Amino acid sequence: MIWALYDRIKETCPSVEVRDKAAVKNCILPLSLENVAAIELDNGDKIETSLVIGADGVRSKVRQAMHADYTAFNYEQCGLVATLVVETPGNNDIAWQRFCRSGPIAFLPLSHNLSSLTWTTSTDHANRLLALSKDEFVDELNYTMFTDEDQNDCVNKSLFAMSKLPFLSNDLAPTPQPPHVVTLQGDTRAAFPLGFGHTHTYVHPRGVLIGDAAHRIHPLAGQGVNLGWHDVMVLNGILGQAAAAGADIGNIQRFHN
């Protein structure tokens, strides 16, 4: 996705310069619109700008520069991620999520034989899964994904009864099955702690926060990334209005209100 964005920028925005191999050392936001904002890089460069967009994640330097109040707590869980090599009778074009005793498991298709895994579980269980060999991990993942032990007998009986109703049985398509995990692509397993975080204000003179820099939630059903994309959409509209009006884009509070 990142490379696709780079390509799109090169094609449509030739005046945009992408800096790589450099990290942000410091972010300086003014107290008023009389001064510009500045970003200091670890290579000594300093970039002055009318607006800094803080899309720099949970430990946002832009949020720190805003001195905004921030509420946060841990879920005492980890998200274990990996890239899976899978096989499936049909096309690998369905996202799967199964709710298990150990926590929800999600498969997101990447290609015809690759899927991305997110397994939300306790910190202790995540550490145990990381310590398994690749083959042991794949065996446990397949077992957890396909076992019946977590299923509710009452729900299964209700679904079976509904499938036998004459006005439904002819309309129900065969139930698809999740892909079978063959192996890991390399050993791409990693785990990251899950937590909640919310900034009490998203805007500051010449600064604005989006994505995880502004709000962090549980990754269930991908709502965190969906909120981030919505931030991008809203901010794009706000900056478009400012540019069309010939206004100072750093006066983000005016358009936010």
PDB file of C-alpha atoms in Angstrom:
ATOM      1  CA  MET A   1       0.000   0.000   0.000  1.00  0.00           C
ATOM      2  CA  ILE A   2       2.844   2.385   0.861  1.00  0.00           C
ATOM      3  CA  TRP A   3       4.558   1.769  -2.482  1.00  0.00           C
ATOM      4  CA  ALA A   4       1.246   2.303  -4.277  1.00  0.00           C
ATOM      5  CA  LEU A   5       0.901   5.666  -2.531  1.00  0.00           C
ATOM      6  CA  TYR A   6       4.469   6.589  -3.488  1.00  0.00           C
ATOM      7  CA  ASP A   7       3.740   5.751  -7.125  1.00  0.00           C
ATOM      8  CA  ARG A   8       0.528   7.768  -7.049  1.00  0.00           C
ATOM      9  CA  ILE A   9       2.336  10.787  -5.585  1.00  0.00           C
ATOM     10  CA  LYS A  10       5.013  10.609  -8.291  1.00  0.00           C
ATOM     11  CA  GLU A  11       2.377  10.400 -11.020  1.00  0.00           C
ATOM     12  CA  THR A  12       0.042  13.152  -9.837  1.00  0.00           C
ATOM     13  CA  CYS A  13       2.063  15.416  -7.521  1.00  0.00           C
ATOM     14  CA  PRO A  14       5.470  16.101  -9.093  1.00  0.00           C
ATOM     15  CA  SER A  15       6.063  19.039  -6.724  1.00  0.00           C
ATOM     16  CA  VAL A  16       5.838  16.800  -3.632  1.00  0.00           C
ATOM     17  CA  GLU A  17       9.168  15.658  -2.176  1.00  0.00           C
ATOM     18  CA  VAL A  18       9.174  12.376  -0.241  1.00  0.00           C
ATOM     19  CA  ARG A  19      11.911  12.210   2.414  1.00  0.00           C
ATOM     20  CA  ASP A  20      13.174   8.760   3.366  1.00  0.00           C
ATOM     21  CA  LYS A  21      16.080   7.473   5.473  1.00  0.00           C
ATOM     22  CA  ALA A  22      15.341  10.248   7.963  1.00  0.00           C
ATOM     23  CA  ALA A  23      13.383  10.284  11.214  1.00  0.00           C
ATOM     24  CA  VAL A  24      11.602  13.149  12.930  1.00  0.00           C
ATOM     25  CA  LYS A  25      13.666  14.335  15.885  1.00  0.00           C
ATOM     26  CA  ASN A  26      11.418  17.148  17.015  1.00  0.00           C
ATOM     27  CA  CYS A  27       8.162  18.891  16.104  1.00  0.00           C
ATOM     28  CA  ILE A  28       7.709  22.572  16.890  1.00  0.00           C
ATOM     29  CA  LEU A  29       4.205  24.028  16.848  1.00  0.00           C
ATOM     30  CA  PRO A  30       3.615  27.747  17.491  1.00  0.00           C
ATOM     31  CA  LEU A  31       1.121  29.033  20.011  1.00  0.00           C
ATOM     32  CA  SER A  32      -0.507  31.244  17.372  1.00  0.00           C
ATOM     33  CA  LEU A  33      -0.779  31.592  13.613  1.00  0.00           C
ATOM     34  CA  GLU A  34       1.780  34.401  13.556  1.00  0.00           C
ATOM     35  CA  ASN A  35       4.600  31.833  13.215  1.00  0.00           C
ATOM     36  CA  VAL A  36       5.082  28.731  11.077  1.00  0.00           C
ATOM     37  CA  ALA A  37       5.491  25.180  12.326  1.00  0.00           C
ATOM     38  CA  ALA A  38       8.755  23.287  11.952  1.00  0.00           C
ATOM     39  CA  ILE A  39       9.952  19.698  11.774  1.00  0.00           C
ATOM     40  CA  GLU A  40      13.530  18.852  12.750  1.00  0.00           C
ATOM     41  CA  LEU A  41      14.988  15.648  11.276  1.00  0.00           C
ATOM     42  CA  ASP A  42      17.692  13.480  12.784  1.00  0.00           C
ATOM     43  CA  ASN A  43      19.979  14.310   9.845  1.00  0.00           C
ATOM     44  CA  GLY A  44      19.990  17.984  10.869  1.00  0.00           C
ATOM     45  CA  ASP A  45      17.489  19.238   8.266  1.00  0.00           C
ATOM     46  CA  LYS A  46      14.700  21.583   9.343  1.00  0.00           C
ATOM     47  CA  ILE A  47      11.442  21.880   7.411  1.00  0.00           C
ATOM     48  CA  GLU A  48       9.138  24.865   7.964  1.00  0.00           C
ATOM     49  CA  THR A  49       5.492  24.520   7.015  1.00  0.00           C
ATOM     50  CA  SER A  50       2.042  26.061   7.360  1.00  0.00           C
ATOM     51  CA  LEU A  51       0.554  22.824   8.677  1.00  0.00           C
ATOM     52  CA  VAL A  52       1.891  19.655  10.285  1.00  0.00           C
ATOM     53  CA  ILE A  53      -0.392  16.614   9.926  1.00  0.00           C
ATOM     54  CA  GLY A  54       0.332  14.183  12.749  1.00  0.00           C
ATOM     55  CA  ALA A  55      -0.224  10.757  11.217  1.00  0.00           C
ATOM     56  CA  ASP A  56       2.698   9.323  13.183  1.00  0.00           C
ATOM     57  CA  GLY A  57       0.975   6.686  15.285  1.00  0.00           C
ATOM     58  CA  VAL A  58       0.424   5.950  18.942  1.00  0.00           C
ATOM     59  CA  ARG A  59       3.651   7.607  20.157  1.00  0.00           C
ATOM     60  CA  SER A  60       3.005  10.709  18.064  1.00  0.00           C
ATOM     61  CA  LYS A  61       5.641  13.435  18.311  1.00  0.00           C
ATOM     62  CA  VAL A  62       3.108  15.867  16.871  1.00  0.00           C
ATOM     63  CA  ARG A  63       0.666  15.087  19.699  1.00  0.00           C
ATOM     64  CA  GLN A  64       3.464  15.616  22.218  1.00  0.00           C
ATOM     65  CA  ALA A  65       4.221  18.982  20.643  1.00  0.00           C
ATOM     66  CA  MET A  66       0.555  19.950  21.009  1.00  0.00           C
ATOM     67  CA  HIS A  67       0.687  19.214  24.767  1.00  0.00           C
ATOM     68  CA  ALA A  68      -2.821  17.818  24.405  1.00  0.00           C
ATOM     69  CA  ASP A  69      -4.498  15.835  27.184  1.00  0.00           C
ATOM     70  CA  TYR A  70      -4.475  12.131  26.337  1.00  0.00           C
ATOM     71  CA  THR A  71      -6.446   9.306  27.946  1.00  0.00           C
ATOM     72  CA  ALA A  72      -4.979   5.811  27.575  1.00  0.00           C
ATOM     73  CA  PHE A  73      -5.146   2.319  29.064  1.00  0.00           C
ATOM     74  CA  ASN A  74      -4.045  -1.194  28.082  1.00  0.00           C
ATOM     75  CA  TYR A  75      -6.370  -4.063  27.195  1.00  0.00           C
ATOM     76  CA  GLU A  76      -3.847  -6.596  28.580  1.00  0.00           C
ATOM     77  CA  GLN A  77      -3.974  -8.266  25.170  1.00  0.00           C
ATOM     78  CA  CYS A  78      -1.717  -8.595  22.150  1.00  0.00           C
ATOM     79  CA  GLY A  79      -2.375  -8.701  18.441  1.00  0.00           C
ATOM     80  CA  LEU A  80      -0.317 -11.497  16.919  1.00  0.00           C
ATOM     81  CA  VAL A  81       0.209 -10.973  13.200  1.00  0.00           C
ATOM     82  CA  ALA A  82       1.743 -13.053  10.417  1.00  0.00           C
ATOM     83  CA  THR A  83       1.568 -13.641   6.674  1.00  0.00           C
ATOM     84  CA  LEU A  84       0.093 -17.053   5.868  1.00  0.00           C
ATOM     85  CA  VAL A  85       0.459 -19.329   2.860  1.00  0.00           C
ATOM     86  CA  VAL A  86      -3.011 -20.824   2.394  1.00  0.00           C
ATOM     87  CA  GLU A  87      -4.927 -23.149   0.135  1.00  0.00           C
ATOM     88  CA  THR A  88      -8.640 -22.984  -0.580  1.00  0.00           C
ATOM     89  CA  PRO A  89     -10.945 -24.799  -3.033  1.00  0.00           C
ATOM     90  CA  GLY A  90     -12.139 -21.510  -4.545  1.00  0.00           C
ATOM     91  CA  ASN A  91     -10.795 -17.996  -4.823  1.00  0.00           C
ATOM     92  CA  ASN A  92      -9.097 -16.591  -1.756  1.00  0.00           C
ATOM     93  CA  ASP A  93     -11.275 -13.483  -1.744  1.00  0.00           C
ATOM     94  CA  ILE A  94     -13.181 -13.714   1.554  1.00  0.00           C
ATOM     95  CA  ALA A  95     -12.121 -12.092   4.840  1.00  0.00           C
ATOM     96  CA  TRP A  96     -12.689 -14.460   7.755  1.00  0.00           C
ATOM     97  CA  GLN A  97     -13.116 -13.815  11.459  1.00  0.00           C
ATOM     98  CA  ARG A  98     -13.741 -16.477  14.078  1.00  0.00           C
ATOM     99  CA  PHE A  99     -14.428 -15.832  17.745  1.00  0.00           C
ATOM    100  CA  CYS A 100     -12.615 -18.400  19.883  1.00  0.00           C
ATOM    101  CA  ARG A 101     -11.994 -18.861  23.579  1.00  0.00           C
ATOM    102  CA  SER A 102      -8.461 -17.582  23.135  1.00  0.00           C
ATOM    103  CA  GLY A 103      -9.698 -14.503  21.244  1.00  0.00           C
ATOM    104  CA  PRO A 104     -10.838 -13.588  17.722  1.00  0.00           C
ATOM    105  CA  ILE A 105      -8.815 -14.805  14.733  1.00  0.00           C
ATOM    106  CA  ALA A 106      -8.994 -12.874  11.460  1.00  0.00           C
ATOM    107  CA  PHE A 107      -7.762 -13.817   7.968  1.00  0.00           C
ATOM    108  CA  LEU A 108      -7.511 -11.025   5.395  1.00  0.00           C
ATOM    109  CA  PRO A 109      -6.811 -12.223   1.814  1.00  0.00           C
ATOM    110  CA  LEU A 110      -3.755 -10.703   0.143  1.00  0.00           C
ATOM    111  CA  SER A 111      -3.516 -12.817  -3.028  1.00  0.00           C
ATOM    112  CA  HIS A 112      -4.666 -16.186  -4.351  1.00  0.00           C
ATOM    113  CA  ASN A 113      -2.482 -18.038  -1.811  1.00  0.00           C
ATOM    114  CA  LEU A 114      -1.546 -15.460   0.840  1.00  0.00           C
ATOM    115  CA  SER A 115      -3.549 -14.119   3.767  1.00  0.00           C
ATOM    116  CA  SER A 116      -2.741 -11.765   6.606  1.00  0.00           C
ATOM    117  CA  LEU A 117      -3.394 -13.061  10.126  1.00  0.00           C
ATOM    118  CA  THR A 118      -4.405 -11.085  13.193  1.00  0.00           C
ATOM    119  CA  TRP A 119      -4.953 -13.208  16.310  1.00  0.00           C
ATOM    120  CA  THR A 120      -6.118 -11.200  19.308  1.00  0.00           C
ATOM    121  CA  THR A 121      -5.293 -12.996  22.527  1.00  0.00           C
ATOM    122  CA  SER A 122      -3.849 -12.615  26.009  1.00  0.00           C
ATOM    123  CA  THR A 123      -0.239 -11.495  26.350  1.00  0.00           C
ATOM    124  CA  ASP A 124       0.796 -14.855  27.876  1.00  0.00           C
ATOM    125  CA  HIS A 125      -0.864 -16.833  25.088  1.00  0.00           C
ATOM    126  CA  ALA A 126       0.706 -14.614  22.410  1.00  0.00           C
ATOM    127  CA  ASN A 127       4.160 -15.222  23.914  1.00  0.00           C
ATOM    128  CA  ARG A 128       3.518 -18.972  23.920  1.00  0.00           C
ATOM    129  CA  LEU A 129       2.442 -18.881  20.262  1.00  0.00           C
ATOM    130  CA  LEU A 130       5.572 -16.937  19.311  1.00  0.00           C
ATOM    131  CA  ALA A 131       7.741 -19.540  21.051  1.00  0.00           C
ATOM    132  CA  LEU A 132       6.290 -22.422  18.980  1.00  0.00           C
ATOM    133  CA  SER A 133       8.060 -23.699  15.904  1.00  0.00           C
ATOM    134  CA  LYS A 134       6.532 -22.694  12.567  1.00  0.00           C
ATOM    135  CA  ASP A 135       4.951 -26.131  12.083  1.00  0.00           C
ATOM    136  CA  GLU A 136       3.588 -26.221  15.642  1.00  0.00           C
ATOM    137  CA  PHE A 137       2.146 -22.736  15.217  1.00  0.00           C
ATOM    138  CA  VAL A 138       0.431 -23.645  11.930  1.00  0.00           C
ATOM    139  CA  ASP A 139      -1.033 -26.820  13.494  1.00  0.00           C
ATOM    140  CA  GLU A 140      -2.452 -24.881  16.445  1.00  0.00           C
ATOM    141  CA  LEU A 141      -3.835 -22.165  14.177  1.00  0.00           C
ATOM    142  CA  ASN A 142      -5.598 -24.654  11.909  1.00  0.00           C
ATOM    143  CA  TYR A 143      -6.972 -26.567  14.898  1.00  0.00           C
ATOM    144  CA  THR A 144      -8.305 -23.403  16.541  1.00  0.00           C
ATOM    145  CA  MET A 145      -9.812 -22.175  13.266  1.00  0.00           C
ATOM    146  CA  PHE A 146     -11.656 -25.411  12.466  1.00  0.00           C
ATOM    147  CA  THR A 147     -12.425 -27.080  15.813  1.00  0.00           C
ATOM    148  CA  ASP A 148     -16.027 -27.357  16.979  1.00  0.00           C
ATOM    149  CA  GLU A 149     -15.213 -27.058  20.682  1.00  0.00           C
ATOM    150  CA  ASP A 150     -15.846 -23.297  20.758  1.00  0.00           C
ATOM    151  CA  GLN A 151     -19.161 -23.500  18.958  1.00  0.00           C
ATOM    152  CA  ASN A 152     -22.435 -23.032  20.807  1.00  0.00           C
ATOM    153  CA  ASP A 153     -24.623 -26.122  20.544  1.00  0.00           C
ATOM    154  CA  CYS A 154     -27.846 -24.115  20.794  1.00  0.00           C
ATOM    155  CA  VAL A 155     -26.814 -21.849  17.938  1.00  0.00           C
ATOM    156  CA  ASN A 156     -25.788 -24.799  15.759  1.00  0.00           C
ATOM    157  CA  LYS A 157     -29.132 -26.532  16.335  1.00  0.00           C
ATOM    158  CA  SER A 158     -31.019 -23.337  15.489  1.00  0.00           C
ATOM    159  CA  LEU A 159     -29.053 -22.855  12.270  1.00  0.00           C
ATOM    160  CA  PHE A 160     -29.625 -26.494  11.305  1.00  0.00           C
ATOM    161  CA  ALA A 161     -33.362 -26.166  11.939  1.00  0.00           C
ATOM    162  CA  MET A 162     -33.542 -22.985   9.859  1.00  0.00           C
ATOM    163  CA  SER A 163     -31.739 -24.672   6.983  1.00  0.00           C
ATOM    164  CA  LYS A 164     -34.532 -27.270   6.836  1.00  0.00           C
ATOM    165  CA  LEU A 165     -37.332 -24.738   6.488  1.00  0.00           C
ATOM    166  CA  PRO A 166     -38.865 -25.172   3.001  1.00  0.00           C
ATOM    167  CA  PHE A 167     -38.863 -21.465   2.167  1.00  0.00           C
ATOM    168  CA  LEU A 168     -35.143 -21.167   3.078  1.00  0.00           C
ATOM    169  CA  SER A 169     -33.499 -24.463   2.262  1.00  0.00           C
ATOM    170  CA  ASN A 170     -33.612 -23.954  -1.508  1.00  0.00           C
ATOM    171  CA  ASP A 171     -32.147 -20.452  -1.267  1.00  0.00           C
ATOM    172  CA  LEU A 172     -29.197 -21.209   0.994  1.00  0.00           C
ATOM    173  CA  ALA A 173     -25.847 -21.474  -0.790  1.00  0.00           C
ATOM    174  CA  PRO A 174     -23.290 -24.021   0.375  1.00  0.00           C
ATOM    175  CA  THR A 175     -21.437 -22.720   3.410  1.00  0.00           C
ATOM    176  CA  PRO A 176     -17.919 -21.634   2.412  1.00  0.00           C
ATOM    177  CA  GLN A 177     -14.997 -22.823   4.507  1.00  0.00           C
ATOM    178  CA  PRO A 178     -11.993 -20.808   5.713  1.00  0.00           C
ATOM    179  CA  PRO A 179      -8.721 -21.476   3.877  1.00  0.00           C
ATOM    180  CA  HIS A 180      -6.363 -24.111   5.223  1.00  0.00           C
ATOM    181  CA  VAL A 181      -3.038 -22.717   6.398  1.00  0.00           C
ATOM    182  CA  VAL A 182      -0.121 -24.521   4.732  1.00  0.00           C
ATOM    183  CA  THR A 183       2.768 -22.625   6.296  1.00  0.00           C
ATOM    184  CA  LEU A 184       4.048 -19.175   7.201  1.00  0.00           C
ATOM    185  CA  GLN A 185       5.631 -16.933   4.614  1.00  0.00           C
ATOM    186  CA  GLY A 186       9.099 -16.906   6.159  1.00  0.00           C
ATOM    187  CA  ASP A 187       8.637 -16.435   9.882  1.00  0.00           C
ATOM    188  CA  THR A 188       6.616 -13.254   9.805  1.00  0.00           C
ATOM    189  CA  ARG A 189       5.135 -13.653  13.276  1.00  0.00           C
ATOM    190  CA  ALA A 190       5.127 -10.584  15.500  1.00  0.00           C
ATOM    191  CA  ALA A 191       3.011  -9.352  18.396  1.00  0.00           C
ATOM    192  CA  PHE A 192       2.114  -5.871  19.557  1.00  0.00           C
ATOM    193  CA  PRO A 193       0.264  -4.747  22.699  1.00  0.00           C
ATOM    194  CA  LEU A 194      -3.317  -3.562  22.339  1.00  0.00           C
ATOM    195  CA  GLY A 195      -4.668  -0.539  24.115  1.00  0.00           C
ATOM    196  CA  PHE A 196      -7.048   2.377  24.043  1.00  0.00           C
ATOM    197  CA  GLY A 197      -6.038   5.991  23.559  1.00  0.00           C
ATOM    198  CA  HIS A 198      -7.886   9.191  22.800  1.00  0.00           C
ATOM    199  CA  THR A 199      -6.646  12.760  22.437  1.00  0.00           C
ATOM    200  CA  HIS A 200      -8.968  15.343  23.935  1.00  0.00           C
ATOM    201  CA  THR A 201      -8.373  17.697  21.000  1.00  0.00           C
ATOM    202  CA  TYR A 202      -7.276  16.899  17.462  1.00  0.00           C
ATOM    203  CA  VAL A 203      -6.310  20.424  16.384  1.00  0.00           C
ATOM    204  CA  HIS A 204      -3.774  23.102  17.289  1.00  0.00           C
ATOM    205  CA  PRO A 205      -2.513  26.211  15.490  1.00  0.00           C
ATOM    206  CA  ARG A 206      -0.677  24.754  12.479  1.00  0.00           C
ATOM    207  CA  GLY A 207      -1.154  21.191  13.684  1.00  0.00           C
ATOM    208  CA  VAL A 208      -3.743  18.417  13.356  1.00  0.00           C
ATOM    209  CA  LEU A 209      -3.863  14.763  14.409  1.00  0.00           C
ATOM    210  CA  ILE A 210      -5.323  11.839  12.453  1.00  0.00           C
ATOM    211  CA  GLY A 211      -5.343   8.057  12.782  1.00  0.00           C
ATOM    212  CA  ASP A 212      -3.726   6.369  15.768  1.00  0.00           C
ATOM    213  CA  ALA A 213      -2.057   9.648  16.741  1.00  0.00           C
ATOM    214  CA  ALA A 214      -5.550  10.936  17.597  1.00  0.00           C
ATOM    215  CA  HIS A 215      -7.408   7.797  18.635  1.00  0.00           C
ATOM    216  CA  ARG A 216      -6.467   4.184  19.249  1.00  0.00           C
ATOM    217  CA  ILE A 217      -9.049   1.434  19.642  1.00  0.00           C
ATOM    218  CA  HIS A 218      -9.239  -2.347  19.658  1.00  0.00           C
ATOM    219  CA  PRO A 219      -8.547  -3.738  16.145  1.00  0.00           C
ATOM    220  CA  LEU A 220     -11.702  -5.887  16.137  1.00  0.00           C
ATOM    221  CA  ALA A 221     -13.251  -5.821  12.638  1.00  0.00           C
ATOM    222  CA  GLY A 222     -10.618  -3.352  11.452  1.00  0.00           C
ATOM    223  CA  GLN A 223     -12.423  -0.343  12.901  1.00  0.00           C
ATOM    224  CA  GLY A 224      -9.151   1.364  13.823  1.00  0.00           C
ATOM    225  CA  VAL A 225      -7.975   1.585  10.231  1.00  0.00           C
ATOM    226  CA  ASN A 226     -11.480   2.528   9.077  1.00  0.00           C
ATOM    227  CA  LEU A 227     -11.447   5.496  11.477  1.00  0.00           C
ATOM    228  CA  GLY A 228      -8.053   6.489  10.114  1.00  0.00           C
ATOM    229  CA  TRP A 229      -9.260   6.481   6.512  1.00  0.00           C
ATOM    230  CA  HIS A 230     -12.305   8.521   7.565  1.00  0.00           C
ATOM    231  CA  ASP A 231      -9.967  11.064   9.177  1.00  0.00           C
ATOM    232  CA  VAL A 232      -8.123  11.360   5.861  1.00  0.00           C
ATOM    233  CA  MET A 233     -11.392  11.893   3.994  1.00  0.00           C
ATOM    234  CA  VAL A 234     -12.623  14.583   6.396  1.00  0.00           C
ATOM    235  CA  LEU A 235      -9.262  16.382   6.532  1.00  0.00           C
ATOM    236  CA  ASN A 236      -9.010  16.333   2.744  1.00  0.00           C
ATOM    237  CA  GLY A 237     -12.397  18.049   2.543  1.00  0.00           C
ATOM    238  CA  ILE A 238     -11.426  20.661   5.150  1.00  0.00           C
ATOM    239  CA  LEU A 239      -8.123  21.501   3.454  1.00  0.00           C
ATOM    240  CA  GLY A 240      -9.869  21.608   0.077  1.00  0.00           C
ATOM    241  CA  GLN A 241     -12.315  24.204   1.417  1.00  0.00           C
ATOM    242  CA  ALA A 242      -9.457  26.270   2.846  1.00  0.00           C
ATOM    243  CA  ALA A 243      -7.473  26.175  -0.409  1.00  0.00           C
ATOM    244  CA  ALA A 244     -10.538  27.065  -2.474  1.00  0.00           C
ATOM    245  CA  ALA A 245     -11.212  30.047  -0.203  1.00  0.00           C
ATOM    246  CA  GLY A 246      -7.591  31.188  -0.284  1.00  0.00           C
ATOM    247  CA  ALA A 247      -7.447  30.777   3.499  1.00  0.00           C
ATOM    248  CA  ASP A 248      -4.527  29.832   5.732  1.00  0.00           C
ATOM    249  CA  ILE A 249      -4.562  26.022   5.913  1.00  0.00           C
ATOM    250  CA  GLY A 250      -2.775  26.247   9.254  1.00  0.00           C
ATOM    251  CA  ASN A 251      -5.888  27.818  10.781  1.00  0.00           C
ATOM    252  CA  ILE A 252      -7.290  24.337  11.138  1.00  0.00           C
ATOM    253  CA  GLN A 253      -9.342  25.210  14.248  1.00  0.00           C
ATOM    254  CA  ARG A 254     -11.549  27.530  12.170  1.00  0.00           C
ATOM    255  CA  PHE A 255     -12.489  24.767   9.747  1.00  0.00           C
ATOM    256  CA  HIS A 256     -12.657  22.104  12.448  1.00  0.00           C
ATOM    257  CA  ASN A 257     -15.342  24.081  14.271  1.00  0.00           C
TER     258      ASN A 257
END
